[in-house]
Amino acid sequence: MSMFCFQCEQTVGGKGCTVSGACGKKEDTANLQDALTGKLIALARSALEKGASVVTDDLIVDALFMTITNVNFDNADISALGAKIADETAKLKASAENSREIDMNTIWNSKDEDARSLKSLLLFGMRGMAAYAHHAAALGKRDPGVYSFFYKGLSALASNFDVPTLLDLNMEFGQANLKCMEILDAANTGTYGVPVPTKVTTNVEPGPFIVVTGHDLHDLKQLLEQTDGTGINVYTHGEMLPCHSYPELKKHPQLKGNFGTAWQNQQKEFDGVPAAFLFTTNCLMPPKASYSDRIFTTSVVGYPGMVHIDEKNGKKDFSAVIAKAKALGGYREARKMTGINGGDVLTTGFGHGTVLSVADKVVDAVKTGAIKHFFLVGGCDGAKPGRNYYTDFVQQTPKDSVILTLACGKFRFNDLDLGEIGGLPRIMDMGQCNDSYSAIKVALALADAFKCGVNELPLTLVLSWYEQKAVCVLLTLLSLGIKNIYLGPTLPAFVSSNVLKVLVEKWNVTPISTPEADLKKILG
């Protein structure tokens, strides 16, 4: 075994990647990321002993973010950040025990399968939370409690805590992540306005254009400001679709529409396209030769040979991206492009601000029987067979039900026209995976309106997962006591049989089966 990684849903054989990553990551890169994590644990333990700072906060967040699946494939980037972390740890001059770098193989090869499982859940959850903290910090929002948990959680990875303690720590993490999602929501809406329902075309106009993918609103805003009046159009991709609903972003007329679908289709959808592509965060797939010359990365994203845009004095200069778009020229004629199901209009912008503004209508619709059930169908998309389940599930939901959705899993069905109930569309896109807070806030508000618990609502969560942000959201839901979650397309390889038993017995987490069987079970 030359490497070990089992953090994503597509891990080889449902057990772990041991030769190369299913994501395209090479063994040396995977091992460098493990070494980076081991250094990070030493930094966290040293900072707990000697005192944390904004410097250690940012190093921890960036390093955790960098190790999320499909973020960074560049050994030089990983090594450089590892050196910074080692230097900062040395400056703290903590005890020899706390400053000792951890060999991650001691966790991966642990004979205590349940402790390994819960430590993995915690680590992968923190990687997801780091992404949210990173985006919030870019807009000036930080929460001491969130950063405090990173130190506590990372230090716990080097501990001999028993299973009950580790389970409690995962629940504590879930609450920390809830706070992190709350401050990110406040950062986004406070900076760019409350999202409003917006129809977005999938068609592409003639002329030069840039496709922006990832999750970072701040990067998109800077690019829009720099492309104002240049004649270059900007299109979102994947998780950036909800950006069209923010007032301060949509006021730029060159923000034209959404290009393509979810991340796993980019090698096909980007193939030979005469445009520049900017990756602000994950998910980056190893690019094909036909478009590798037009890929640009920024922030913690990296790939060997790609041009990287650094931040200087709080700003990023995207002139190289703009120049590439001009040189490529775009399409000569307009291109009609569609979603997976043939639709060419996507609707987004149903965050908690919008949904709760019409809460009275929603409550009345439930009371009169116009709405009988809510389904939250969302999460990460991926390439493995079986994910058509989510398309089939949504298509088979009763006409008196509403589908709330978020994250890139929605591209399986968000171009479907399922009609309306009382003037509200049956499919409501609540945003990115980063916007899971919206779904939680709406569920809690509905429970309050009906004077019941969330688990008593006519609401079922049907989630798909791929990477670590899905893990942190799941732990947040569990920490809130939310039960009866359907999870797929497969169960995480890092969840041991005993830990799974706890998830089933305490929260009734259920693996998906078939849309027909699951709908019958849910609706009775």
Coordinates of N, CA and C in Angstrom, one line a residue, residues 35-235:
A35 N 1.0 14.2 5.4 CA 2.0 14.8 6.2 C 1.6 16.2 6.7
L36 N 0.9 16.9 5.8 CA 0.5 18.3 6.1 C -0.5 18.2 7.3
T37 N -1.4 17.2 7.3 CA -2.4 17.1 8.4 C -1.6 16.8 9.7
G38 N -0.6 15.9 9.6 CA 0.2 15.6 10.8 C 0.9 16.8 11.4
K39 N 1.4 17.7 10.5 CA 2.0 18.9 11.0 C 0.9 19.9 11.6
L40 N -0.3 19.8 11.0 CA -1.4 20.7 11.5 C -1.8 20.3 12.9
I41 N -1.8 19.0 13.2 CA -2.1 18.5 14.5 C -1.1 19.1 15.5
A42 N 0.2 19.0 15.1 CA 1.2 19.5 16.0 C 1.1 21.0 16.2
L43 N 0.7 21.8 15.2 CA 0.5 23.2 15.3 C -0.7 23.5 16.3
A44 N -1.8 22.7 16.1 CA -3.0 22.9 17.0 C -2.6 22.6 18.4
R45 N -1.9 21.6 18.7 CA -1.6 21.2 20.1 C -0.6 22.3 20.7
S46 N 0.3 22.7 19.9 CA 1.3 23.7 20.3 C 0.6 25.1 20.6
A47 N -0.4 25.4 19.8 CA -1.1 26.7 19.9 C -2.0 26.6 21.2
L48 N -2.6 25.4 21.5 CA -3.4 25.3 22.7 C -2.5 25.5 23.9
E49 N -1.3 25.1 23.8 CA -0.3 25.2 25.0 C 0.2 26.7 25.1
K50 N 0.6 27.3 24.0 CA 1.2 28.5 24.0 C 0.4 29.7 23.6
G51 N -0.8 29.5 23.0 CA -1.6 30.6 22.6 C -1.8 30.6 21.1
A52 N -3.0 30.7 20.6 CA -3.3 30.8 19.2 C -3.3 32.2 18.7
S53 N -3.3 32.4 17.4 CA -3.3 33.8 16.8 C -4.0 33.7 15.5
V54 N -4.2 34.9 14.9 CA -4.8 34.9 13.6 C -3.9 34.2 12.6
V55 N -2.6 34.2 12.8 CA -1.7 33.5 11.9 C -2.0 32.0 12.0
T56 N -2.0 31.4 13.2 CA -2.3 30.0 13.3 C -3.7 29.7 12.9
D57 N -4.7 30.5 13.1 CA -6.0 30.3 12.6 C -6.0 30.1 11.1
D58 N -5.4 31.1 10.4 CA -5.4 31.0 9.0 C -4.7 29.8 8.4
L59 N -3.6 29.5 9.0 CA -2.8 28.3 8.6 C -3.6 27.0 8.7
I60 N -4.3 26.9 9.8 CA -5.2 25.7 10.1 C -6.3 25.7 9.1
V61 N -7.0 26.8 8.8 CA -8.1 26.8 7.9 C -7.7 26.5 6.5
D62 N -6.6 27.1 6.0 CA -6.1 26.9 4.7 C -5.6 25.5 4.5
A63 N -4.9 24.9 5.4 CA -4.4 23.6 5.3 C -5.5 22.5 5.3
L64 N -6.5 22.7 6.1 CA -7.7 21.8 6.1 C -8.4 21.9 4.8
F65 N -8.6 23.1 4.3 CA -9.3 23.3 3.1 C -8.6 22.7 1.9
M66 N -7.3 22.9 1.9 CA -6.4 22.4 0.8 C -6.5 20.8 0.7
T67 N -6.8 20.2 1.8 CA -6.9 18.7 1.8 C -8.2 18.1 1.5
I68 N -9.2 19.0 1.2 CA -10.5 18.5 0.7 C -10.4 17.9 -0.7
T69 N -11.1 16.9 -1.0 CA -11.1 16.2 -2.3 C -11.2 17.2 -3.4
N70 N -10.4 17.1 -4.4 CA -10.5 17.9 -5.6 C -10.2 19.4 -5.4
V71 N -9.4 19.7 -4.4 CA -9.0 21.1 -4.3 C -7.5 21.4 -4.8
N72 N -6.6 20.6 -4.3 CA -5.2 20.9 -4.6 C -4.4 19.6 -5.0
F73 N -3.9 19.6 -6.2 CA -3.1 18.5 -6.7 C -1.6 18.9 -6.9
D74 N -1.2 20.0 -6.4 CA 0.1 20.5 -6.6 C 1.0 20.3 -5.4
N75 N 2.0 19.4 -5.6 CA 2.9 19.1 -4.5 C 3.7 20.3 -4.0
A76 N 4.0 21.2 -4.9 CA 4.8 22.4 -4.4 C 4.0 23.2 -3.5
D77 N 2.7 23.4 -3.8 CA 1.8 24.2 -2.9 C 1.7 23.5 -1.5
I78 N 1.5 22.2 -1.6 CA 1.3 21.5 -0.3 C 2.5 21.5 0.6
S79 N 3.7 21.3 -0.1 CA 4.9 21.4 0.6 C 5.2 22.7 1.2
A80 N 4.9 23.8 0.4 CA 5.2 25.1 0.9 C 4.3 25.5 2.1
L81 N 3.1 25.1 2.1 CA 2.2 25.3 3.2 C 2.7 24.5 4.4
G82 N 3.1 23.3 4.2 CA 3.6 22.4 5.3 C 4.8 23.1 5.9
A83 N 5.7 23.7 5.1 CA 6.9 24.4 5.7 C 6.5 25.6 6.6
K84 N 5.5 26.3 6.1 CA 5.0 27.4 6.9 C 4.4 27.0 8.3
I85 N 3.7 25.9 8.2 CA 3.1 25.3 9.5 C 4.2 24.8 10.4
A86 N 5.2 24.2 9.9 CA 6.3 23.7 10.7 C 7.1 24.9 11.3
D87 N 7.3 25.9 10.5 CA 8.0 27.1 11.1 C 7.2 27.8 12.2
E88 N 5.9 27.9 12.0 CA 5.0 28.5 13.0 C 5.0 27.7 14.3
T89 N 5.0 26.4 14.1 CA 5.0 25.5 15.3 C 6.3 25.6 16.1
A90 N 7.4 25.7 15.3 CA 8.7 25.9 16.0 C 8.8 27.2 16.7
K91 N 8.2 28.3 16.2 CA 8.2 29.6 16.9 C 7.4 29.5 18.2
L92 N 6.4 28.7 18.3 CA 5.6 28.6 19.5 C 6.4 28.0 20.7
K93 N 7.4 27.2 20.3 CA 8.3 26.5 21.3 C 7.5 25.8 22.4
A94 N 6.5 25.0 22.0 CA 5.7 24.2 22.9 C 6.5 23.0 23.3
S95 N 6.0 22.2 24.2 CA 6.6 21.0 24.7 C 6.9 20.0 23.6
A96 N 7.9 19.1 23.8 CA 8.2 18.2 22.7 C 7.1 17.3 22.3
E97 N 6.2 16.9 23.3 CA 5.1 16.1 23.0 C 4.1 16.8 22.1
N98 N 3.7 18.0 22.5 CA 2.7 18.7 21.7 C 3.2 19.2 20.3
S99 N 4.5 19.4 20.2 CA 5.0 19.9 18.9 C 5.4 18.7 18.0
R100 N 5.1 17.5 18.4 CA 5.5 16.4 17.6 C 4.5 16.2 16.5
E101 N 5.1 16.1 15.3 CA 4.2 15.8 14.1 C 3.6 14.4 14.1
I102 N 2.4 14.3 13.8 CA 1.7 13.0 13.9 C 1.7 12.2 12.5
D103 N 2.1 11.0 12.6 CA 2.0 10.1 11.4 C 0.6 9.7 11.3
M104 N -0.1 10.1 10.2 CA -1.5 9.8 10.0 C -1.8 8.3 9.8
N105 N -0.7 7.5 9.5 CA -0.9 6.1 9.4 C -1.3 5.5 10.8
T106 N -0.9 6.2 11.9 CA -1.3 5.6 13.2 C -2.8 5.7 13.3
I107 N -3.5 6.6 12.6 CA -4.9 6.7 12.7 C -5.5 5.7 11.6
W108 N -5.0 5.8 10.4 CA -5.6 4.9 9.3 C -5.4 3.4 9.6
N109 N -4.3 3.1 10.3 CA -4.1 1.7 10.6 C -4.4 1.3 12.1
S110 N -5.2 2.1 12.7 CA -5.6 1.8 14.1 C -6.4 0.5 14.2
K111 N -6.1 -0.3 15.2 CA -6.8 -1.5 15.5 C -8.2 -1.3 16.1
D112 N -8.4 -0.1 16.6 CA -9.7 0.3 17.2 C -10.5 0.9 16.0
E113 N -11.2 0.1 15.3 CA -12.0 0.6 14.1 C -13.0 1.7 14.4
D114 N -13.6 1.6 15.6 CA -14.6 2.6 15.9 C -14.0 4.0 16.3
A115 N -12.9 4.0 17.0 CA -12.1 5.2 17.3 C -11.6 5.8 15.9
R116 N -11.1 4.9 15.1 CA -10.7 5.4 13.7 C -11.8 6.1 13.0
S117 N -13.0 5.4 13.1 CA -14.1 5.9 12.4 C -14.6 7.3 12.9
L118 N -14.6 7.5 14.2 CA -15.1 8.7 14.7 C -14.0 9.8 14.6
K119 N -12.7 9.5 14.6 CA -11.7 10.5 14.4 C -11.7 10.9 12.9
S120 N -12.0 10.0 12.0 CA -12.1 10.3 10.6 C -13.3 11.2 10.3
L121 N -14.5 10.9 10.9 CA -15.6 11.8 10.8 C -15.3 13.2 11.3
L122 N -14.6 13.3 12.4 CA -14.2 14.6 13.0 C -13.3 15.3 12.0
L123 N -12.2 14.6 11.6 CA -11.3 15.3 10.7 C -11.9 15.8 9.4
F124 N -12.7 14.9 8.8 CA -13.3 15.2 7.5 C -14.3 16.3 7.7
G125 N -15.1 16.3 8.8 CA -16.0 17.4 9.1 C -15.3 18.7 9.2
M126 N -14.1 18.7 9.9 CA -13.4 19.9 10.1 C -12.9 20.5 8.8
R127 N -12.5 19.6 7.9 CA -12.1 20.0 6.5 C -13.2 20.8 5.9
G128 N -14.4 20.2 6.0 CA -15.6 20.9 5.4 C -15.8 22.3 6.1
M129 N -15.8 22.3 7.4 CA -16.0 23.6 8.1 C -14.9 24.6 7.8
A130 N -13.7 24.1 7.5 CA -12.6 25.0 7.1 C -13.0 25.8 5.9
A131 N -13.6 25.1 4.9 CA -14.0 25.8 3.7 C -15.0 26.9 4.0
Y132 N -16.0 26.7 4.9 CA -16.9 27.7 5.2 C -16.3 28.9 6.0
A133 N -15.3 28.5 6.9 CA -14.6 29.5 7.7 C -13.8 30.4 6.7
H134 N -13.2 29.8 5.7 CA -12.3 30.5 4.8 C -13.2 31.5 4.0
H135 N -14.3 31.1 3.5 CA -15.2 32.1 2.8 C -15.7 33.2 3.7
A136 N -16.0 32.9 4.9 CA -16.5 33.9 5.8 C -15.4 34.9 6.1
A137 N -14.2 34.4 6.4 CA -13.0 35.3 6.7 C -12.7 36.2 5.5
A138 N -12.9 35.7 4.3 CA -12.6 36.5 3.1 C -13.5 37.8 3.1
L139 N -14.6 37.7 3.8 CA -15.6 38.8 3.9 C -15.5 39.5 5.3
G140 N -14.5 39.2 6.0 CA -14.2 39.8 7.3 C -15.0 39.3 8.5
K141 N -15.6 38.1 8.3 CA -16.4 37.5 9.4 C -15.6 36.3 10.0
R142 N -15.3 36.4 11.3 CA -14.7 35.3 12.1 C -15.4 35.1 13.4
D143 N -15.4 33.9 13.9 CA -16.1 33.6 15.2 C -15.0 32.9 16.0
P144 N -14.7 33.4 17.2 CA -13.7 32.8 18.1 C -14.1 31.3 18.4
G145 N -15.4 31.0 18.6 CA -15.7 29.7 19.0 C -15.5 28.7 17.9
V146 N -15.6 29.1 16.6 CA -15.4 28.2 15.5 C -13.9 27.9 15.4
Y147 N -13.1 28.9 15.5 CA -11.6 28.7 15.5 C -11.1 27.9 16.7
S148 N -11.7 28.1 17.8 CA -11.4 27.4 19.0 C -11.6 25.9 18.8
F149 N -12.7 25.6 18.1 CA -13.0 24.1 18.0 C -11.9 23.5 17.0
F150 N -11.4 24.2 16.1 CA -10.4 23.6 15.2 C -9.2 23.1 16.0
Y151 N -8.8 23.9 17.0 CA -7.7 23.5 17.9 C -8.0 22.3 18.7
K152 N -9.2 22.3 19.3 CA -9.7 21.2 20.1 C -9.9 19.9 19.3
G153 N -10.5 20.1 18.2 CA -10.7 18.9 17.3 C -9.5 18.3 16.8
L154 N -8.6 19.1 16.3 CA -7.3 18.6 15.7 C -6.5 17.9 16.9
S155 N -6.5 18.5 18.0 CA -5.7 17.9 19.1 C -6.3 16.5 19.5
A156 N -7.6 16.4 19.4 CA -8.3 15.1 19.8 C -7.8 14.0 18.8
L157 N -7.4 14.3 17.6 CA -6.9 13.3 16.7 C -5.7 12.5 17.2
A158 N -4.9 13.2 18.1 CA -3.7 12.6 18.6 C -4.0 12.0 20.0
S159 N -5.3 12.0 20.4 CA -5.6 11.5 21.8 C -5.9 10.0 21.8
N160 N -6.1 9.5 23.0 CA -6.6 8.1 23.2 C -8.0 8.1 23.7
F161 N -8.8 9.1 23.3 CA -10.2 9.2 23.8 C -11.0 8.0 23.4
D162 N -11.9 7.6 24.3 CA -12.7 6.5 24.1 C -13.8 6.8 23.1
V163 N -14.6 5.8 22.7 CA -15.6 6.0 21.7 C -16.7 7.0 22.1
P164 N -17.3 6.9 23.4 CA -18.3 7.8 23.8 C -17.8 9.3 23.8
T165 N -16.5 9.5 24.2 CA -16.0 10.8 24.2 C -15.9 11.4 22.8
L166 N -15.4 10.5 21.8 CA -15.3 10.9 20.5 C -16.6 11.2 19.8
L167 N -17.6 10.4 20.2 CA -19.0 10.7 19.6 C -19.5 12.0 20.1
D168 N -19.3 12.3 21.4 CA -19.7 13.6 22.0 C -19.0 14.7 21.3
L169 N -17.7 14.5 21.0 CA -16.9 15.5 20.3 C -17.4 15.8 18.9
N170 N -17.9 14.8 18.2 CA -18.5 15.0 16.9 C -19.7 15.8 17.0
M171 N -20.5 15.5 18.0 CA -21.8 16.3 18.2 C -21.4 17.8 18.5
E172 N -20.4 18.0 19.4 CA -19.9 19.4 19.7 C -19.5 20.0 18.4
F173 N -18.8 19.3 17.6 CA -18.4 19.8 16.3 C -19.6 20.3 15.4
G174 N -20.6 19.4 15.4 CA -21.8 19.8 14.6 C -22.4 21.1 15.0
Q175 N -22.3 21.5 16.3 CA -22.8 22.8 16.8 C -21.9 23.9 16.3
A176 N -20.6 23.6 16.4 CA -19.6 24.6 15.9 C -19.8 24.9 14.5
N177 N -20.0 23.9 13.7 CA -20.2 24.1 12.2 C -21.5 24.8 12.0
L178 N -22.6 24.6 12.8 CA -23.8 25.4 12.7 C -23.5 26.9 12.8
K179 N -22.7 27.2 13.8 CA -22.3 28.6 14.0 C -21.5 29.1 12.8
C180 N -20.6 28.3 12.3 CA -19.8 28.7 11.2 C -20.6 29.0 9.9
M181 N -21.6 28.1 9.7 CA -22.5 28.3 8.6 C -23.4 29.6 8.8
E182 N -23.7 29.9 10.0 CA -24.5 31.1 10.3 C -23.7 32.4 10.0
I183 N -22.4 32.4 10.4 CA -21.6 33.6 10.1 C -21.3 33.7 8.6
L184 N -21.2 32.6 7.9 CA -21.0 32.6 6.5 C -22.2 33.2 5.8
D185 N -23.4 32.8 6.3 CA -24.6 33.3 5.7 C -24.7 34.8 6.0
A186 N -24.3 35.2 7.2 CA -24.4 36.7 7.5 C -23.4 37.4 6.6
A187 N -22.2 36.8 6.4 CA -21.2 37.5 5.5 C -21.7 37.6 4.1
N188 N -22.2 36.6 3.5 CA -22.7 36.7 2.2 C -23.9 37.6 2.0
T189 N -24.9 37.5 2.8 CA -26.0 38.4 2.7 C -25.7 39.8 3.1
G190 N -24.9 40.0 4.1 CA -24.5 41.3 4.5 C -23.7 42.1 3.5
T191 N -22.9 41.3 2.7 CA -22.1 42.0 1.7 C -22.8 42.1 0.3
Y192 N -23.5 41.1 -0.1 CA -24.1 41.0 -1.4 C -25.6 41.1 -1.5
G193 N -26.3 41.2 -0.3 CA -27.7 41.3 -0.3 C -28.4 40.0 -0.1
V194 N -29.7 40.0 0.3 CA -30.4 38.8 0.4 C -30.8 38.3 -0.9
P195 N -30.5 37.0 -1.2 CA -30.9 36.4 -2.5 C -32.3 36.5 -2.8
V196 N -32.6 36.7 -4.1 CA -34.0 36.8 -4.5 C -34.2 35.8 -5.7
P197 N -35.4 35.2 -5.8 CA -35.7 34.2 -6.9 C -35.3 34.8 -8.2
T198 N -34.5 34.0 -8.9 CA -33.9 34.5 -10.2 C -33.9 33.3 -11.2
K199 N -34.4 33.6 -12.4 CA -34.3 32.6 -13.5 C -33.0 32.8 -14.2
V200 N -32.3 31.7 -14.5 CA -30.9 31.8 -15.1 C -30.9 30.9 -16.3
T201 N -30.4 31.5 -17.4 CA -30.3 30.7 -18.7 C -29.1 29.8 -18.7
T202 N -29.2 28.7 -19.4 CA -28.0 27.9 -19.6 C -27.4 28.1 -21.0
N203 N -28.0 29.0 -21.8 CA -27.5 29.3 -23.1 C -26.3 30.3 -23.0
V204 N -25.5 30.3 -24.1 CA -24.3 31.1 -24.1 C -24.3 32.1 -25.3
E205 N -24.1 33.3 -25.0 CA -24.1 34.3 -26.0 C -22.8 34.3 -26.8
P206 N -22.8 34.9 -28.0 CA -21.5 34.9 -28.8 C -20.5 35.9 -28.2
G207 N -19.2 35.7 -28.4 CA -18.2 36.6 -27.9 C -17.4 36.0 -26.8
P208 N -16.4 36.7 -26.4 CA -15.5 36.2 -25.3 C -16.2 36.0 -24.0
F209 N -15.8 35.0 -23.2 CA -16.4 34.8 -21.9 C -15.5 34.0 -21.0
I210 N -15.8 34.1 -19.7 CA -15.1 33.5 -18.6 C -16.1 32.6 -17.8
V211 N -15.7 31.4 -17.5 CA -16.6 30.6 -16.7 C -15.9 30.5 -15.3
V212 N -16.7 30.8 -14.3 CA -16.2 30.8 -12.9 C -16.9 29.7 -12.1
T213 N -16.0 28.8 -11.6 CA -16.5 27.7 -10.8 C -16.0 27.7 -9.4
G214 N -16.5 26.8 -8.6 CA -16.1 26.8 -7.1 C -17.2 27.3 -6.3
H215 N -16.9 28.1 -5.3 CA -17.9 28.6 -4.3 C -17.7 30.0 -3.9
D216 N -16.7 30.7 -4.3 CA -16.3 32.0 -3.6 C -17.0 33.2 -4.2
L217 N -17.9 33.8 -3.5 CA -18.6 35.0 -4.0 C -17.6 36.2 -4.1
H218 N -16.7 36.3 -3.2 CA -15.8 37.4 -3.2 C -14.9 37.5 -4.4
D219 N -14.4 36.3 -4.9 CA -13.6 36.2 -6.1 C -14.5 36.6 -7.3
L220 N -15.7 36.1 -7.3 CA -16.6 36.5 -8.5 C -16.8 38.0 -8.5
K221 N -17.1 38.6 -7.4 CA -17.3 40.0 -7.3 C -16.1 40.8 -7.9
Q222 N -14.9 40.4 -7.5 CA -13.7 41.1 -8.0 C -13.6 40.9 -9.5
L223 N -13.9 39.7 -10.0 CA -13.8 39.5 -11.5 C -14.9 40.3 -12.2
L224 N -16.1 40.4 -11.6 CA -17.1 41.2 -12.3 C -16.7 42.7 -12.3
E225 N -16.1 43.2 -11.3 CA -15.7 44.6 -11.3 C -14.6 44.8 -12.3
Q226 N -13.8 43.8 -12.5 CA -12.7 44.0 -13.5 C -13.1 43.7 -14.9
T227 N -14.3 43.1 -15.1 CA -14.7 42.9 -16.5 C -15.8 43.9 -16.9
D228 N -16.2 44.8 -16.0 CA -17.2 45.8 -16.3 C -16.7 46.6 -17.5
G229 N -17.6 46.6 -18.5 CA -17.3 47.4 -19.7 C -16.3 46.9 -20.7
T230 N -15.8 45.6 -20.5 CA -14.8 45.1 -21.3 C -15.4 44.3 -22.5
G231 N -16.7 44.0 -22.5 CA -17.3 43.2 -23.5 C -17.1 41.7 -23.3
I232 N -16.6 41.4 -22.1 CA -16.4 39.9 -21.8 C -17.6 39.5 -20.9
N233 N -18.2 38.4 -21.2 CA -19.3 37.9 -20.4 C -18.8 36.9 -19.4
V234 N -19.5 36.8 -18.3 CA -19.2 35.9 -17.2 C -20.3 34.9 -17.0
Y235 N -19.9 33.6 -16.9 CA -20.9 32.6 -16.6 C -20.5 31.8 -15.4

